[in-house]
Tab-separated table of C-alpha atoms in Angstrom:
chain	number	residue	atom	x	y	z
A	18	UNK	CA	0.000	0.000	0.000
A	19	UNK	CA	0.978	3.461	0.058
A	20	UNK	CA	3.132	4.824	2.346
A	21	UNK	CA	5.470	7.503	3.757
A	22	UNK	CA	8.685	7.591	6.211
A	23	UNK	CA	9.976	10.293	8.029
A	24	UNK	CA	13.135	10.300	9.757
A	25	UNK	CA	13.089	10.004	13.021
A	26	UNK	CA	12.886	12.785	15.525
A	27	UNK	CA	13.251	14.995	18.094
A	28	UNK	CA	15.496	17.610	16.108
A	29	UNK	CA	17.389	20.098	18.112
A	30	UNK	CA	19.207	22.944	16.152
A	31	UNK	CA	20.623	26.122	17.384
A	32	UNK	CA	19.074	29.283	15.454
A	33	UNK	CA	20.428	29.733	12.005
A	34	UNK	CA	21.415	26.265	11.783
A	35	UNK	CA	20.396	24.237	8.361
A	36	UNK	CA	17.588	21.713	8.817
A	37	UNK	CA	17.000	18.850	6.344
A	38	UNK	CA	14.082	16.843	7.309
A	39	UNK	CA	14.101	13.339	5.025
A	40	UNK	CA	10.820	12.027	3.746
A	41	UNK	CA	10.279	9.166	1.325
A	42	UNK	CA	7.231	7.795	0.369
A	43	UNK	CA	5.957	4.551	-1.376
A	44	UNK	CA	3.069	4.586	-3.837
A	45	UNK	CA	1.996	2.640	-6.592
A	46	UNK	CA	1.316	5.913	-9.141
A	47	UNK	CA	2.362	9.675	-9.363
A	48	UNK	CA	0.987	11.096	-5.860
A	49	UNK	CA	0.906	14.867	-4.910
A	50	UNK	CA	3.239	15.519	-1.738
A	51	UNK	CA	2.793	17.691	0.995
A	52	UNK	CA	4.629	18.938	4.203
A	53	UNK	CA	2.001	19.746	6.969
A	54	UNK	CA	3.243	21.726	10.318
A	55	UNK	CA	1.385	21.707	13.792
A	56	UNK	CA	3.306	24.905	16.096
A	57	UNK	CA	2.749	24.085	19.840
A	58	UNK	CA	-1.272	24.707	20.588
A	59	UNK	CA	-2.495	25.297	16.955
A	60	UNK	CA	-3.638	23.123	14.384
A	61	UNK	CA	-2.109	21.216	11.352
A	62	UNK	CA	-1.381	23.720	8.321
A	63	UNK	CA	0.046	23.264	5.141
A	64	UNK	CA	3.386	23.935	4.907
A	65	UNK	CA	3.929	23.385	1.039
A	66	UNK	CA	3.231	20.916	-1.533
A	67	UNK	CA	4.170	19.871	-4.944
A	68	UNK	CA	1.923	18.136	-7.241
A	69	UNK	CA	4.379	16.595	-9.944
A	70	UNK	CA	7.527	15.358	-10.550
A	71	UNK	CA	10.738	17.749	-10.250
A	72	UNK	CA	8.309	20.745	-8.990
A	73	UNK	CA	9.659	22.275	-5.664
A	74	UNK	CA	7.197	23.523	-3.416
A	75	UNK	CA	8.243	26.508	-1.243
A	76	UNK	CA	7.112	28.269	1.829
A	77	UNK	CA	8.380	30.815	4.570
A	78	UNK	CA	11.578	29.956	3.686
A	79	UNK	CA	11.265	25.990	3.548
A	80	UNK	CA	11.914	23.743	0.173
A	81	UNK	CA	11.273	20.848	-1.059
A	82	UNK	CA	11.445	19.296	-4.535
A	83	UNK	CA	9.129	16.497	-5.843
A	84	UNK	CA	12.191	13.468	-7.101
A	85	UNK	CA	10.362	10.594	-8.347
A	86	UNK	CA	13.670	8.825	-9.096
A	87	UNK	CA	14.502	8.559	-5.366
A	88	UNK	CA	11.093	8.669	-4.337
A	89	UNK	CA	11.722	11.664	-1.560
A	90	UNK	CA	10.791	14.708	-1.031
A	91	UNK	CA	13.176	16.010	1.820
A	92	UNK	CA	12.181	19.478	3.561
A	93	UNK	CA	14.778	22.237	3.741
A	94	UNK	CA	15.755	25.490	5.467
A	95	UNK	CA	18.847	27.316	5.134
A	96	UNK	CA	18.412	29.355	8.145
A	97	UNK	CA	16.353	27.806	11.201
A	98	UNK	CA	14.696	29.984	13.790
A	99	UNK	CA	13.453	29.469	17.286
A	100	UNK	CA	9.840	30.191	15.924
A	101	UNK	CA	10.184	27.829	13.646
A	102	UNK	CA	9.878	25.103	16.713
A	103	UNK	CA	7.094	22.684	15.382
A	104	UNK	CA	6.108	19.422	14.283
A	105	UNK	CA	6.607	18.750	10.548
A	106	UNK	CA	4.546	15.949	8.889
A	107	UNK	CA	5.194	14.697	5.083
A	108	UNK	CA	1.810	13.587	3.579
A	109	UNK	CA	0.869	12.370	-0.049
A	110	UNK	CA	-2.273	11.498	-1.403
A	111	UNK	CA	-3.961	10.898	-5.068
A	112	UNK	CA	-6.922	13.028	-6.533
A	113	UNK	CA	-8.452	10.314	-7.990
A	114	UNK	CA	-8.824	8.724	-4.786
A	115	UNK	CA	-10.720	11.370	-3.376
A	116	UNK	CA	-7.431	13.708	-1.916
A	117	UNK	CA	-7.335	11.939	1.546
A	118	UNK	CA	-3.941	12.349	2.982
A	119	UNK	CA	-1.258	9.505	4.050
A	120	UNK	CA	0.787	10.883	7.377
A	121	UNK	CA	4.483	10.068	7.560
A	122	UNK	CA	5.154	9.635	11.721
A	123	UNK	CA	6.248	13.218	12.070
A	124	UNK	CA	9.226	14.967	12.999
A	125	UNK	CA	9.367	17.242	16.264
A	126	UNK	CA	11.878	20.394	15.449
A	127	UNK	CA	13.426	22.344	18.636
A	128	UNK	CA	15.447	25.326	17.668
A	129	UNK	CA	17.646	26.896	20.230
A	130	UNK	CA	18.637	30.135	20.631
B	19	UNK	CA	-13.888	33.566	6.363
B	20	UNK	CA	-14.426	31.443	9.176
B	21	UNK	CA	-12.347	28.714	9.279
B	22	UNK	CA	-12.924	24.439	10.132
B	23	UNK	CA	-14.384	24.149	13.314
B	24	UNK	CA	-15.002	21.137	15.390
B	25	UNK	CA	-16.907	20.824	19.586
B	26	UNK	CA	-16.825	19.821	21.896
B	27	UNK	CA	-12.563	21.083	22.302
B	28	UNK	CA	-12.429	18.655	25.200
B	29	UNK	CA	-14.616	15.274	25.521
B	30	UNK	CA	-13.498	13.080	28.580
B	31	UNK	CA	-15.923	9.998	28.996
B	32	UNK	CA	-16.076	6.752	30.817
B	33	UNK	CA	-15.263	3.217	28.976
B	34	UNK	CA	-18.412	1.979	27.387
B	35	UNK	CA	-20.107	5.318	26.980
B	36	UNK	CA	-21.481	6.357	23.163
B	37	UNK	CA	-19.330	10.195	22.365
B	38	UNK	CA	-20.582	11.883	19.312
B	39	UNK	CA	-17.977	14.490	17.903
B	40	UNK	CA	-19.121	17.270	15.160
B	41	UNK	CA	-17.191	19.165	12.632
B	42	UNK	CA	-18.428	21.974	10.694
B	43	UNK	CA	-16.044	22.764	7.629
B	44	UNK	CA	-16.009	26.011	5.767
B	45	UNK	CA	-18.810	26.899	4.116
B	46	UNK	CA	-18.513	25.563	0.390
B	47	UNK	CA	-15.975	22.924	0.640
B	48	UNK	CA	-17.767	20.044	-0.455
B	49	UNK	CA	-14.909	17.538	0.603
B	50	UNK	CA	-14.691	16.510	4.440
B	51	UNK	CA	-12.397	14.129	6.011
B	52	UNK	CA	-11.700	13.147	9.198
B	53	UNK	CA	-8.422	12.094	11.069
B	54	UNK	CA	-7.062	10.743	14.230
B	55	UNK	CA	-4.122	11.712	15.933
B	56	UNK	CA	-2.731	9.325	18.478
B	57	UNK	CA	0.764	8.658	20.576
B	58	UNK	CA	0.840	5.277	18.875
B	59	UNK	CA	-0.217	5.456	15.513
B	60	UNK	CA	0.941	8.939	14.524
B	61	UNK	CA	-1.950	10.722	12.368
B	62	UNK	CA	-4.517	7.845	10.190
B	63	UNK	CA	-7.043	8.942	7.915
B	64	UNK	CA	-10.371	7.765	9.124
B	65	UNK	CA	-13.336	8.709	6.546
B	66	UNK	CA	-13.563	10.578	3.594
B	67	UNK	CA	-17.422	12.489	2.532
B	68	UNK	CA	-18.271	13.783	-0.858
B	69	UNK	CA	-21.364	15.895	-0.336
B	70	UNK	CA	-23.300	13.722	2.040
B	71	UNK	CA	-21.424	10.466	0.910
B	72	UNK	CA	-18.970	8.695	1.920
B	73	UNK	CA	-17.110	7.121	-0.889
B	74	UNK	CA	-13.839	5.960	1.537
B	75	UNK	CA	-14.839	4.540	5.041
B	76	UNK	CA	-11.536	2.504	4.631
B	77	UNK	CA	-9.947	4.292	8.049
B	78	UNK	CA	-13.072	3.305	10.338
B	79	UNK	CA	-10.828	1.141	12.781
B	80	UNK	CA	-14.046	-0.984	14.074
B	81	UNK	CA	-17.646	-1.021	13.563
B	82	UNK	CA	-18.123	1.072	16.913
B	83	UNK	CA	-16.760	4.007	14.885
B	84	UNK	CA	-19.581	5.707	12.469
B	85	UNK	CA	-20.161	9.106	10.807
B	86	UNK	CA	-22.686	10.692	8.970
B	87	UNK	CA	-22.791	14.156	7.020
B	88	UNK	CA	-25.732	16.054	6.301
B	89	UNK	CA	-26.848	18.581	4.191
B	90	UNK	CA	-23.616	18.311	2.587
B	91	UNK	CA	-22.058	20.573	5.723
B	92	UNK	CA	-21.740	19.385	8.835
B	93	UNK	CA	-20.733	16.215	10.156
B	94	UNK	CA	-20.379	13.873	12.986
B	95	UNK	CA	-18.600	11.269	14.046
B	96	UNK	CA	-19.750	8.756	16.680
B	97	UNK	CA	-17.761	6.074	18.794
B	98	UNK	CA	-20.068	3.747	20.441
B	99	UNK	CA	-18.654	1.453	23.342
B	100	UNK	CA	-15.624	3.825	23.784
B	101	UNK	CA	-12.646	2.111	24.930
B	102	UNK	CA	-9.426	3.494	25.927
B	103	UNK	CA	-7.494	2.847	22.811
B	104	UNK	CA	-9.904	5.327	21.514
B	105	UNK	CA	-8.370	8.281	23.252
B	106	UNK	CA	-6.642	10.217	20.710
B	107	UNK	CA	-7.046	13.595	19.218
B	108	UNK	CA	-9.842	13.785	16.437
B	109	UNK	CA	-8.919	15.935	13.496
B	110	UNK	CA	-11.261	16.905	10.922
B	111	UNK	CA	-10.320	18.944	7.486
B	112	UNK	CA	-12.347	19.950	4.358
B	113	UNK	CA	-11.546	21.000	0.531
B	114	UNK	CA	-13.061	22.446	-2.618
B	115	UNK	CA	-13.039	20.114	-4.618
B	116	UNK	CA	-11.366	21.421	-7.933
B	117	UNK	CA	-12.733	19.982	-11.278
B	118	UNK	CA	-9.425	20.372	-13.208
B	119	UNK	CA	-7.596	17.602	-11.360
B	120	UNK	CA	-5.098	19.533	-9.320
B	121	UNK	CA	-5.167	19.234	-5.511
B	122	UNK	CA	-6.771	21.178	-3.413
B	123	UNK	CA	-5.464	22.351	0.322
B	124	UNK	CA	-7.308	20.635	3.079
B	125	UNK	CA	-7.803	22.915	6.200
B	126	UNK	CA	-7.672	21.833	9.207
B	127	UNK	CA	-9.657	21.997	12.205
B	128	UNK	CA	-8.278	22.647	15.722
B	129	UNK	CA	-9.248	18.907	17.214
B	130	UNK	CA	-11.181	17.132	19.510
B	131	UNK	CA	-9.270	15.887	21.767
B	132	UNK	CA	-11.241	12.362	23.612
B	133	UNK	CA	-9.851	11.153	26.646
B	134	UNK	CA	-11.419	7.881	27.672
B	135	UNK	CA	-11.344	6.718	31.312
């Protein structure tokens, strides 16, 4: 079935660090990916998203790029801040099969100052 | 506009008791889903509603768990014979949904978070 990985978590970073967050994701088809964050308190949001092969969805500063060849779509920042402190989920899913979303596990992000 | 909302915020219930959690997504979104967030299981799609049906139950974890939608707006989800492996946080989202194939951004509600003693 489908599926995505995350790497495992908690993150700590001091502030203006780099973050790469690895996500890879199994699927029988082309799916549209996603990277959902939950700040401490709120609700899930979407973070960015990419809905084809070699596009690179962007956001606030984060990255990704959509490589079908490796199956990944890794999450990037080249400067971390403390506000930046969340939970990132990768997520993909298929219009034709109505848009729900698969979850990766999640990745907790700490940024020190 | 307003945004996905969802009530009760808190629902803390005995084992064996029937909860019944609504959502109410933003007006026009014809696409509703709901989700469950959990310690173990990390975030699982439960049940997926085009206008008042419900083309993907394929989430439902047992036949306790049910939902309905009506009037192709709000909806509600009901756990009968709680249990504690039911405590979790339930999320619910909604969408246009687009006719030219592209996806859509689901929004997110703020939770209901069930706590079953």
């Amino acid at each position: 079935g489908n599926s995505v990985t995350q790497m495992e978590g908690p993150v700590t970073l001091s502030e203006e660090a780099f973050l790469t967050i690895n996500c890879t994701y199994t699927a029988t088809g082309y799916p549209s990916l996603f990277w959902y964050v939950q700040y401490p308190g709120e609700g899930l949001q979407l973070l960015l998203k990419a809905t084809k092969a070699d596009d690179k969805g962007s956001n606030k500063g984060f990255e990704a790029t959509y490589r079908k060849e490796t199956t990944s779509f890794h999450l990037e920042k080249g400067s971390v801040q403390v506000s930046d402190s969340a939970v990132y989920f990768c997520a993909l899913s298929f219009y034709n099969q109505g848009g729900k979303l698969i979850f990766g596990q999640g990745t907790e992000l700490s940024v020190k100052p | 506009g307003a945004g996905v909302s969802q009530s009760p915020s808190n629902k803390v219930t005995e084992k064996g008791k029937d909860v019944e959690l609504r959502c109410d997504p933003i007006s026009g979104h014809t696409a509703l889903y709901w989700y469950r967030q959990s310690l173990g299981q990390g975030l699982e799609f439960l049940i997926y509603f085009q206008g008042n049906s419900a083309p993907d139950k394929s989430g439902l974890p047992s036949d306790r768990f049910s939902a309905e939608r009506t009037g192709g707006s709000v909806s509600t989800l009901t756990i009968q014979r709680t249990q504690q492996e039911d405590s979790a946080v339930y999320l619910c989202a909604s969408r246009i949904r687009g006719t030219s194939g592209t996806e859509d951004t689901q929004y997110f509600g703020p939770g209901t978070r069930l706590t079953v003693l």
